[in-house]
PDB file of C-alpha atoms in Angstrom:
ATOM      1  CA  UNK A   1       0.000   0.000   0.000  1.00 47.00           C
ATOM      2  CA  UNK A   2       0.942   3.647  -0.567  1.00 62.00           C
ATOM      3  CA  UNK A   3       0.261   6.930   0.467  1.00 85.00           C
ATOM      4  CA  UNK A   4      -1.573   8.445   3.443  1.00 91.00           C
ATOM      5  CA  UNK A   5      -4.452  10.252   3.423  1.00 92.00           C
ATOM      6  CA  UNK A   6      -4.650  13.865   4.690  1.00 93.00           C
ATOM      7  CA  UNK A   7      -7.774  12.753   6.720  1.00 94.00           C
ATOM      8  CA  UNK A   8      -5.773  10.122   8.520  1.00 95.00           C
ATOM      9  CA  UNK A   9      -2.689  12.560   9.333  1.00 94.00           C
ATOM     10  CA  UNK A  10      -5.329  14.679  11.149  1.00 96.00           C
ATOM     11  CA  UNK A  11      -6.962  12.367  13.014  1.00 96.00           C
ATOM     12  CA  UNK A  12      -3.803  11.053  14.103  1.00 96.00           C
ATOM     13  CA  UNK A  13      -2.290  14.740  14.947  1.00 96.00           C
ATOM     14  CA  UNK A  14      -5.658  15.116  16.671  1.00 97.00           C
ATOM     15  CA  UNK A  15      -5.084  11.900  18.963  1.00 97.00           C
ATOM     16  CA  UNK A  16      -1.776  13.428  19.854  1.00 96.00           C
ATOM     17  CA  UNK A  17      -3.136  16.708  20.783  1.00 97.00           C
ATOM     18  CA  UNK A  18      -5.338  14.676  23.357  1.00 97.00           C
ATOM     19  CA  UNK A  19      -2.905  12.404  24.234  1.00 94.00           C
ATOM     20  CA  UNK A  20      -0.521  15.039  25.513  1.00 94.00           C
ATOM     21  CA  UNK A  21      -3.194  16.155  27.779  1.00 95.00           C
ATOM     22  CA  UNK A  22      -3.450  12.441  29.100  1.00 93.00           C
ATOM     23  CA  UNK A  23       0.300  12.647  29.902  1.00 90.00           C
ATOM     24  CA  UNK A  24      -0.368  16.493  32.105  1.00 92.00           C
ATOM     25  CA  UNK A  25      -3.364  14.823  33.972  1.00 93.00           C
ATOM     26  CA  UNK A  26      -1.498  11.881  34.831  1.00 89.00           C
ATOM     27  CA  UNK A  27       1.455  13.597  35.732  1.00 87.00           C
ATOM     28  CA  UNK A  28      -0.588  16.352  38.296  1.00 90.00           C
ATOM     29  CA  UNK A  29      -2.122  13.053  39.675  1.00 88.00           C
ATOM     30  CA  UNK A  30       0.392  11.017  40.335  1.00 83.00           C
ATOM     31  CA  UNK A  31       1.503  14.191  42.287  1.00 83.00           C
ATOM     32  CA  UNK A  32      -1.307  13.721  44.528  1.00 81.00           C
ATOM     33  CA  UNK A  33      -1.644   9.937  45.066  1.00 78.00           C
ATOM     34  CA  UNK A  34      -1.253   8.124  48.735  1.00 80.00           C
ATOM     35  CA  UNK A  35      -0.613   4.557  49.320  1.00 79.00           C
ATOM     36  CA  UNK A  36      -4.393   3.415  48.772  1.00 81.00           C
ATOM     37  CA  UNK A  37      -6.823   1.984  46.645  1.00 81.00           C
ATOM     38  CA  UNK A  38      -8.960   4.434  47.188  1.00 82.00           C
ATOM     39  CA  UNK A  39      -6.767   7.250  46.659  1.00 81.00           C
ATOM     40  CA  UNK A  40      -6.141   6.205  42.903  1.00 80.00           C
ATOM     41  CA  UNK A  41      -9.945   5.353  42.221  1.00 83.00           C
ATOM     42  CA  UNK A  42     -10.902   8.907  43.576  1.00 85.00           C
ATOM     43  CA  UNK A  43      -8.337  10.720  42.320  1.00 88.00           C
ATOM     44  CA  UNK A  44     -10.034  12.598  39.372  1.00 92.00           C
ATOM     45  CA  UNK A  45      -7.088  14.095  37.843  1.00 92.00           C
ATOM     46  CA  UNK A  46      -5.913  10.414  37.146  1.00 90.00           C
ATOM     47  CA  UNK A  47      -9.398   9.602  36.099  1.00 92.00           C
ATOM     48  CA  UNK A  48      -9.317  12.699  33.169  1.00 95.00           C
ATOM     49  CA  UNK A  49      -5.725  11.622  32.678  1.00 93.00           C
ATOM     50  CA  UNK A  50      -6.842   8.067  31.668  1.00 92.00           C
ATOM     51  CA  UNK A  51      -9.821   9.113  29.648  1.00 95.00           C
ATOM     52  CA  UNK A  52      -7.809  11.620  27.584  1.00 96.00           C
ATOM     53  CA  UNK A  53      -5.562   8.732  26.812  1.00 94.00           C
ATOM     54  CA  UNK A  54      -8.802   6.132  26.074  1.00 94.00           C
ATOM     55  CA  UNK A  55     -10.217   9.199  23.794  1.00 96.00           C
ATOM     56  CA  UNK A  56      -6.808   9.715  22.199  1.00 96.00           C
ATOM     57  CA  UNK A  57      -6.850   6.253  21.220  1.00 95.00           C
ATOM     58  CA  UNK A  58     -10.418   6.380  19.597  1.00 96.00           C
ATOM     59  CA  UNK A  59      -8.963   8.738  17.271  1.00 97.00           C
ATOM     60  CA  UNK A  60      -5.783   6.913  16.754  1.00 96.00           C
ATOM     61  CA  UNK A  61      -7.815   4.170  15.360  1.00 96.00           C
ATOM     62  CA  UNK A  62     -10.198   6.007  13.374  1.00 96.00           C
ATOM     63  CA  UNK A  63      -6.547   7.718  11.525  1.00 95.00           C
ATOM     64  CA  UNK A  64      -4.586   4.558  10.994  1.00 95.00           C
ATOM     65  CA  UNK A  65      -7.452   3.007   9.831  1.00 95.00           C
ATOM     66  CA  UNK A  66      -5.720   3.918   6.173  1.00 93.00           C
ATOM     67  CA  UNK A  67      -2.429   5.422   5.316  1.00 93.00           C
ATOM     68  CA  UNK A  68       0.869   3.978   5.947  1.00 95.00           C
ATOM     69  CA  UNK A  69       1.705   2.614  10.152  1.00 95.00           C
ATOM     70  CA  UNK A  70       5.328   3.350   9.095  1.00 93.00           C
ATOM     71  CA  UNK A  71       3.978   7.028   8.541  1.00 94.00           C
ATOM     72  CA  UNK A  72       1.691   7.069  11.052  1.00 95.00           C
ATOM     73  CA  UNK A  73       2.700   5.834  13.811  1.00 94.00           C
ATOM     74  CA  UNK A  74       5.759   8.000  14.279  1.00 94.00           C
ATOM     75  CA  UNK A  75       3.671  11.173  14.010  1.00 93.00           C
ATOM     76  CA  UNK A  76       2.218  10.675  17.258  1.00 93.00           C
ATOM     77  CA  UNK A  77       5.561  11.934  18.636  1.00 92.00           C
ATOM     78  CA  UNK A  78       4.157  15.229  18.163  1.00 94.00           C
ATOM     79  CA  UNK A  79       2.597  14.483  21.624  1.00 93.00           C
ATOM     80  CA  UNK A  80       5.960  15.321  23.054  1.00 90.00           C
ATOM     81  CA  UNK A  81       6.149  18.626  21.292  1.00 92.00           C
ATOM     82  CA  UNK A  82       2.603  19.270  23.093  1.00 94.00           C
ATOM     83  CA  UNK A  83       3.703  17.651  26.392  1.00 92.00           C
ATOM     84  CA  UNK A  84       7.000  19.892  26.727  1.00 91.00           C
ATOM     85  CA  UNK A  85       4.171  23.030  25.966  1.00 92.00           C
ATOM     86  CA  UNK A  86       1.979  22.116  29.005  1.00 93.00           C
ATOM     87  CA  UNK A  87       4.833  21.268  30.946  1.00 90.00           C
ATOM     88  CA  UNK A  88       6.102  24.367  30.793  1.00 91.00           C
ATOM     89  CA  UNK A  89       2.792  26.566  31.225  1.00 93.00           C
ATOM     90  CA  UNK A  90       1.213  24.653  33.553  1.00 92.00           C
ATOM     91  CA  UNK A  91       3.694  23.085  35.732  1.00 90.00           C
ATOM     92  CA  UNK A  92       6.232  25.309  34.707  1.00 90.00           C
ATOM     93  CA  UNK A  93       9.106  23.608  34.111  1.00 89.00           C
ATOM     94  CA  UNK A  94      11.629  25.251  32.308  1.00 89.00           C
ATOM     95  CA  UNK A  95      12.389  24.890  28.551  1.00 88.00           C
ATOM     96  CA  UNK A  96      15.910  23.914  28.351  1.00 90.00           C
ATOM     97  CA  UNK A  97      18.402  23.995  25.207  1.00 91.00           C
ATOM     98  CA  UNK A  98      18.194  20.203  24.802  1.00 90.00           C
ATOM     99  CA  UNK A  99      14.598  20.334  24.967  1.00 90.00           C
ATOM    100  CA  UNK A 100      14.307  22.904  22.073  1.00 90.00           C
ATOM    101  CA  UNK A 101      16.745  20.833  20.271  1.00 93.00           C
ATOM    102  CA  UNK A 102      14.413  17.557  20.414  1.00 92.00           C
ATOM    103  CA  UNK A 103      11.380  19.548  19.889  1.00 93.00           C
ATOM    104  CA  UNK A 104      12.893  20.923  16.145  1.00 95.00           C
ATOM    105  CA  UNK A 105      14.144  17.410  15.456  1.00 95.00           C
ATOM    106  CA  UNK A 106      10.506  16.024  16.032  1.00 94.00           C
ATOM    107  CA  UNK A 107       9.196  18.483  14.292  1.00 94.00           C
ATOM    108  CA  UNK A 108      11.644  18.383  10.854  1.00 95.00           C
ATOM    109  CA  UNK A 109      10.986  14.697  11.237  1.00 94.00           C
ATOM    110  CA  UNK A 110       7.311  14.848  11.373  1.00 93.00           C
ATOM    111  CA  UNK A 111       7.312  16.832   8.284  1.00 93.00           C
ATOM    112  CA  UNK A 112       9.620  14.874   6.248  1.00 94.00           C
ATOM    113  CA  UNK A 113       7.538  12.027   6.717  1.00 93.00           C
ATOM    114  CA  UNK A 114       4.674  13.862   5.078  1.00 90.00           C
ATOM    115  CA  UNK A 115       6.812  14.734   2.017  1.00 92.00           C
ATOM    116  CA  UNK A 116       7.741  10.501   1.725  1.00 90.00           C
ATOM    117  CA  UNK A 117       4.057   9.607   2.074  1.00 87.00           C
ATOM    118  CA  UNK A 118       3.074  11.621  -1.127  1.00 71.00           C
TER     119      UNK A 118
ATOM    120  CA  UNK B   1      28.141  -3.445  52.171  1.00 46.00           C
ATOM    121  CA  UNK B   2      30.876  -2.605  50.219  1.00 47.00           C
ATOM    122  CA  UNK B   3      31.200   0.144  47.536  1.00 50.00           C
ATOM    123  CA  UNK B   4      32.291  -2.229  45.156  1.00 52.00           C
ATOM    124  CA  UNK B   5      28.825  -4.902  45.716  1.00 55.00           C
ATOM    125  CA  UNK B   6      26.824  -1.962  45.824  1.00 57.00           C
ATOM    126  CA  UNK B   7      28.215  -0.751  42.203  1.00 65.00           C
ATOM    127  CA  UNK B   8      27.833  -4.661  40.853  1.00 67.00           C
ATOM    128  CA  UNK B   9      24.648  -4.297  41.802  1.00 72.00           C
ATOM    129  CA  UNK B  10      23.745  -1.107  40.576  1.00 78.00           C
ATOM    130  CA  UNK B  11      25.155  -2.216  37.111  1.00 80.00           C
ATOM    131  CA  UNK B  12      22.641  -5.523  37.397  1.00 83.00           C
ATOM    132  CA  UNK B  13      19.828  -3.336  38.012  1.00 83.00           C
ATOM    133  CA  UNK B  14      20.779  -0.990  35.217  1.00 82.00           C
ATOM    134  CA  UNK B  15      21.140  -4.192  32.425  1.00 85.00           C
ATOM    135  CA  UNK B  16      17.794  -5.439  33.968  1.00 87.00           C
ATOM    136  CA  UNK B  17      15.937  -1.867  32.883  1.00 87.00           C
ATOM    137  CA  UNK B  18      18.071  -1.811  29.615  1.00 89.00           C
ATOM    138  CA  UNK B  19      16.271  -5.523  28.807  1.00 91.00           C
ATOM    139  CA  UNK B  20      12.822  -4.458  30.264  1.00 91.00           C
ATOM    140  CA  UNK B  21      13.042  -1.394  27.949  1.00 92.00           C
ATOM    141  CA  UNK B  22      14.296  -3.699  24.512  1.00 93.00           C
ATOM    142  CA  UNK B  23      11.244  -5.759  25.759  1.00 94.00           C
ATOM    143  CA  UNK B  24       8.873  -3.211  26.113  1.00 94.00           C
ATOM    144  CA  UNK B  25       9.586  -1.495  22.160  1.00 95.00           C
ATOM    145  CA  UNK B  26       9.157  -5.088  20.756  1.00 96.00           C
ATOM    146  CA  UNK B  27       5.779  -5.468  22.817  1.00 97.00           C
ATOM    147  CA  UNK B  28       5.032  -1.876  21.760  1.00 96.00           C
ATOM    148  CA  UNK B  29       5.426  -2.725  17.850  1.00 97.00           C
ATOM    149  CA  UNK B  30       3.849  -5.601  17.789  1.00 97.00           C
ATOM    150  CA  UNK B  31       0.964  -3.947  19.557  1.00 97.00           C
ATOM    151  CA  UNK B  32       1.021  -1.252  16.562  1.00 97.00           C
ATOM    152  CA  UNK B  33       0.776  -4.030  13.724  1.00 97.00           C
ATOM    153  CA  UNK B  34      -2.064  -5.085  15.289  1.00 97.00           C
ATOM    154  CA  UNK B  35      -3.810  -2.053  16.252  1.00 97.00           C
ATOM    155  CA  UNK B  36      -3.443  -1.150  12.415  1.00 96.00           C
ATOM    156  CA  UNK B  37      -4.935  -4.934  11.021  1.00 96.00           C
ATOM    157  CA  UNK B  38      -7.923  -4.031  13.521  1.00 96.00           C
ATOM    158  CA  UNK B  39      -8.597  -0.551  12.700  1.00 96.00           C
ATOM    159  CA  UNK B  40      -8.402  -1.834   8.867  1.00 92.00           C
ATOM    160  CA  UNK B  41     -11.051  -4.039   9.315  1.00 90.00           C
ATOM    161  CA  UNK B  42     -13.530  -1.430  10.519  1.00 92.00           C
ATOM    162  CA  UNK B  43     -16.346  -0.738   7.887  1.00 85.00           C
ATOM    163  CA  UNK B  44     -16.466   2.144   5.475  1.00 88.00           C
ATOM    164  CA  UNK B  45     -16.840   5.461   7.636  1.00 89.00           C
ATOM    165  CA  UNK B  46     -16.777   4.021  11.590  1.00 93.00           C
ATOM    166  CA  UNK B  47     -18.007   6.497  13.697  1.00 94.00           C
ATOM    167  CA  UNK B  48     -16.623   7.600  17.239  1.00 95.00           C
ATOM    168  CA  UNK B  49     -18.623   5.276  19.470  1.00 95.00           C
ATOM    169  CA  UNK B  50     -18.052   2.461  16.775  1.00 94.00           C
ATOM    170  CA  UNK B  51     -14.410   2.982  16.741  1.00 95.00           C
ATOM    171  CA  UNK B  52     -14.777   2.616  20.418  1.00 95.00           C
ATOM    172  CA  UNK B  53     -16.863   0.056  20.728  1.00 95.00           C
ATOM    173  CA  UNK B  54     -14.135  -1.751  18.491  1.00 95.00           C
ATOM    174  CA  UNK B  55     -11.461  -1.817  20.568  1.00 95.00           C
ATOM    175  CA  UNK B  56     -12.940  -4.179  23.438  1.00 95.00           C
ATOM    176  CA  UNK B  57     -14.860  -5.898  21.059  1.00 95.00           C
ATOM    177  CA  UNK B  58     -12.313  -6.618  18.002  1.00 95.00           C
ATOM    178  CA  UNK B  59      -9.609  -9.403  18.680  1.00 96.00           C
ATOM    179  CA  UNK B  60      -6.744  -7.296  16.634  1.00 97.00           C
ATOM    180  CA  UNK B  61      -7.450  -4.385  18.623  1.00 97.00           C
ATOM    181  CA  UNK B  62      -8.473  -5.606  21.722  1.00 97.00           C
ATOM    182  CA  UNK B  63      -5.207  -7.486  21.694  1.00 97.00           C
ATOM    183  CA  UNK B  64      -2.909  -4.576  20.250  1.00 97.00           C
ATOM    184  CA  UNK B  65      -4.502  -2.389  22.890  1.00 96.00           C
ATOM    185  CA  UNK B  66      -3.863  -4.708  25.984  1.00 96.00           C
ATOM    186  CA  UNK B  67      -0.402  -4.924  24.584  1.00 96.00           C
ATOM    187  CA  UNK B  68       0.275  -1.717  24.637  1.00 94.00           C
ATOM    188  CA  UNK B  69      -0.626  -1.139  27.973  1.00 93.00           C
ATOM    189  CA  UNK B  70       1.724  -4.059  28.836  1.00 94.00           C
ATOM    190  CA  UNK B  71       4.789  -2.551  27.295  1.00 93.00           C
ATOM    191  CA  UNK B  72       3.665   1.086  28.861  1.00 89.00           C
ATOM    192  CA  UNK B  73       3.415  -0.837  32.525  1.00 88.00           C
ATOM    193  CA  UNK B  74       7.146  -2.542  31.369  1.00 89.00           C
ATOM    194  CA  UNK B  75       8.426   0.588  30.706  1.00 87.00           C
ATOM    195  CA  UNK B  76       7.593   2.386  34.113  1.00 84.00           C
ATOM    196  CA  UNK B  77       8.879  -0.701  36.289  1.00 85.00           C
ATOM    197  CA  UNK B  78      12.135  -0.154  34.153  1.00 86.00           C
ATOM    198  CA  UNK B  79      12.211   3.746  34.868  1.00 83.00           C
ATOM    199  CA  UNK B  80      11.393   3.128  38.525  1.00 81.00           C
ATOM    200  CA  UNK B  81      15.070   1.524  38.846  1.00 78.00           C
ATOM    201  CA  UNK B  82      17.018   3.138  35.193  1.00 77.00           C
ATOM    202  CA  UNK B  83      18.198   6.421  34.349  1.00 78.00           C
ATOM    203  CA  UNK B  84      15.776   7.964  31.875  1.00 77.00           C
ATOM    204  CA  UNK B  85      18.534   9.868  30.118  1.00 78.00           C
ATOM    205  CA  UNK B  86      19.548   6.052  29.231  1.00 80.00           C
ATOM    206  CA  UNK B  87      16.450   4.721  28.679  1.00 85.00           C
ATOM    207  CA  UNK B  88      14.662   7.195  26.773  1.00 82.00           C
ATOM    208  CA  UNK B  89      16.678   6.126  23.260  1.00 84.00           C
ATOM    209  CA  UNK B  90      16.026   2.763  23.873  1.00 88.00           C
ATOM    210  CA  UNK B  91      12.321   3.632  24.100  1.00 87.00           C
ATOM    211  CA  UNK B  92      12.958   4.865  20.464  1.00 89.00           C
ATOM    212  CA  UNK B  93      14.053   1.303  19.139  1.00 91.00           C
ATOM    213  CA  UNK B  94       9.743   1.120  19.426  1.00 93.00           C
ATOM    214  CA  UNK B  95       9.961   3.353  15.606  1.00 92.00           C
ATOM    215  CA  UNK B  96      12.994   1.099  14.136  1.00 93.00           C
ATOM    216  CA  UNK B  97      11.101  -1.720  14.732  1.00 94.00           C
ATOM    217  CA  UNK B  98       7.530  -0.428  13.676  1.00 95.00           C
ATOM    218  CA  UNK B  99       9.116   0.668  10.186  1.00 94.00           C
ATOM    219  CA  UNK B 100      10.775  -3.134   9.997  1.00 94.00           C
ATOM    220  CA  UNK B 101       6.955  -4.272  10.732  1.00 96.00           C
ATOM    221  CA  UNK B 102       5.113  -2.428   8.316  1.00 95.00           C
ATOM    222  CA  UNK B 103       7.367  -2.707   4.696  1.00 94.00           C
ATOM    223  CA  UNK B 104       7.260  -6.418   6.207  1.00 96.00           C
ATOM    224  CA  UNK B 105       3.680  -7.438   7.202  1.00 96.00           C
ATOM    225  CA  UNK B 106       1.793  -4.502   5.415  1.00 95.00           C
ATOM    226  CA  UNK B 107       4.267  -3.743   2.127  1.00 95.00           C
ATOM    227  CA  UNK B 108       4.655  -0.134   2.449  1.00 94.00           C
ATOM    228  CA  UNK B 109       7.482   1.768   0.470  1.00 92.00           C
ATOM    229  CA  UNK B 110       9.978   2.928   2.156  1.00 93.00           C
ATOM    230  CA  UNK B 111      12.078   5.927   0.717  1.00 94.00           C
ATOM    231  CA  UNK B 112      14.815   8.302   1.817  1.00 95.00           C
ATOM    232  CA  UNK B 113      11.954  11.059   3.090  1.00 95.00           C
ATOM    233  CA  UNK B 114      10.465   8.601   5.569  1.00 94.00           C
ATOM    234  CA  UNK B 115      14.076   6.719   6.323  1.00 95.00           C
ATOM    235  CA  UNK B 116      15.357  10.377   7.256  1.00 96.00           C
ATOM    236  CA  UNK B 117      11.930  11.325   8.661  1.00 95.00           C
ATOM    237  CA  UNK B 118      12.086   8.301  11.569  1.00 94.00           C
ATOM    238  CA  UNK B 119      15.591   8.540  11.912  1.00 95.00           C
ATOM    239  CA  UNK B 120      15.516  12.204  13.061  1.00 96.00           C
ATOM    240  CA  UNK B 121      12.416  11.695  15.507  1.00 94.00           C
ATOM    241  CA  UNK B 122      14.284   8.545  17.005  1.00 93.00           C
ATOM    242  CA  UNK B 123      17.322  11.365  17.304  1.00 93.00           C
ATOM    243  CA  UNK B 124      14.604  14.162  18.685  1.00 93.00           C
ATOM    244  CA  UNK B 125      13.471  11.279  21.455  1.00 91.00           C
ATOM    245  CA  UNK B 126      16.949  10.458  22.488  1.00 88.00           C
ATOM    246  CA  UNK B 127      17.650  14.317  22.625  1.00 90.00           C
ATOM    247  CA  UNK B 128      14.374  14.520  24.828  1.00 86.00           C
ATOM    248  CA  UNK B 129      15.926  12.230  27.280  1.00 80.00           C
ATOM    249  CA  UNK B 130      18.736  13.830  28.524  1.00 76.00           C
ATOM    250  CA  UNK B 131      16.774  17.586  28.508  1.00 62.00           C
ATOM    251  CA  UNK B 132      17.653  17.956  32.130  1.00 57.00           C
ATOM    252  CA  UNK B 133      15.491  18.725  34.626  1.00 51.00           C
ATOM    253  CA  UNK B 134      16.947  22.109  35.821  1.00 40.00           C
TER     254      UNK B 134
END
């Protein structure tokens, strides 16, 4: 098979997008958890965490549906580009030199594999 | 203890992440080949809820999906106990072997764009890993 769809690119940029969100709520969770069972099942920033991630995936499916895995599937490292974004603004951690490095690599790489998949 | 024990063991613990980690990409891309023959076999135009609905109830998917969160619960045992900055490029084997897995079980092209294309988001991931904290 060749070529991926536009449509599939977006839904997979899209699941991404939510993904990244997945990995904050997780992350401010995990923050906030105590050694109990009913600390994790209450916690509701884990909760959103894992149903940004379940959602996320619903839309990963519905993009690699068709189009190319060997395209696909590495453009969902644009969740890290997002990640490093929320990090930043909402737990403010700082943006370091290595950090912008890897986020212009992913990037560049990300849009070379669009130009192969024509 | 001694210094010296403590180091041996430190250097076990290390190889054991290192293997968890080559573990968890193969787990991880195998997961992907099968998430892909799953969502393939969805009817023309799935909606949202189908989709959904598709992943507990197709085997491909179900299985890819369960998978996946196998390798992702693999991958924080090996982080609990290996440096990240190490680990983190290992991680990235996950898109090596993903490409191998789709010219092989799905026949897609591969060509210098997409080569390059993986290559440098493997080399963005590995750069991610040693961003240090402060």
């Amino acid at each position: 098979m060749n070529g991926t769809p536009f449509s599939s690119v977006a839904w997979v940029l899209g699941a991404s997008f939510f993904g990244s969100f997945g990995a904050l709520f997780l992350k401010i969770g995990a923050g906030k958890l105590q050694r109990s069972l009913a600390s994790v099942v209450t916690n509701w920033r884990l909760l959103l965490g894992v149903a940004f991630y379940l959602f996320s995936s619903v839309l990963f499916v519905l993009g690699v549906r068709k189009g190319e895995l060997s395209v696909l599937y590495p453009m969902v490292s644009l969740g890290s580009v997002w990640t490093l974004f929320w990090s930043r603004l909402v737990l403010g951690e700082p943006l370091t030199r290595a950090k912008f490095v890897a986020l212009g690599m992913i990037l560049c790489g990300i849009a070379l594999l669009g130009l192969g998949t024509r | 203890m001694s210094t010296s024990s403590v180091s041996i063991n430190d250097h076990a613990q290390q190889r054991r992440s290192f293997i968890l980690v080559v573990c968890c990409t193969l787990i991880g891309a195998a997961a992907q080949v099968l998430i892909k023959k799953g969502a393939g076999a969805l009817g023309p135009d799935p909606t949202m809820v189908q989709a959904a609905l598709a992943m507990l109830l197709t085997p491909a998917l179900f299985a890819g999906y369960s998978m996946y969160g196998v390798s992702t619960v693999l991958l924080v045992l090996a982080l609990r106990h290996g440096q990240l900055s190490l680990l983190y490029p290992v991680f990235a084997m996950t898109y090596v072997w993903v490409t191998i897995l789709s010219v092989l079980v799905f026949h897609e092209s591969m060509n210098g764009f997409k080569l390059a294309g993986i290559a440098t988001i493997v080399g963005g991931i590995a750069v991610l890993g040693r961003g240090k904290p402060a």
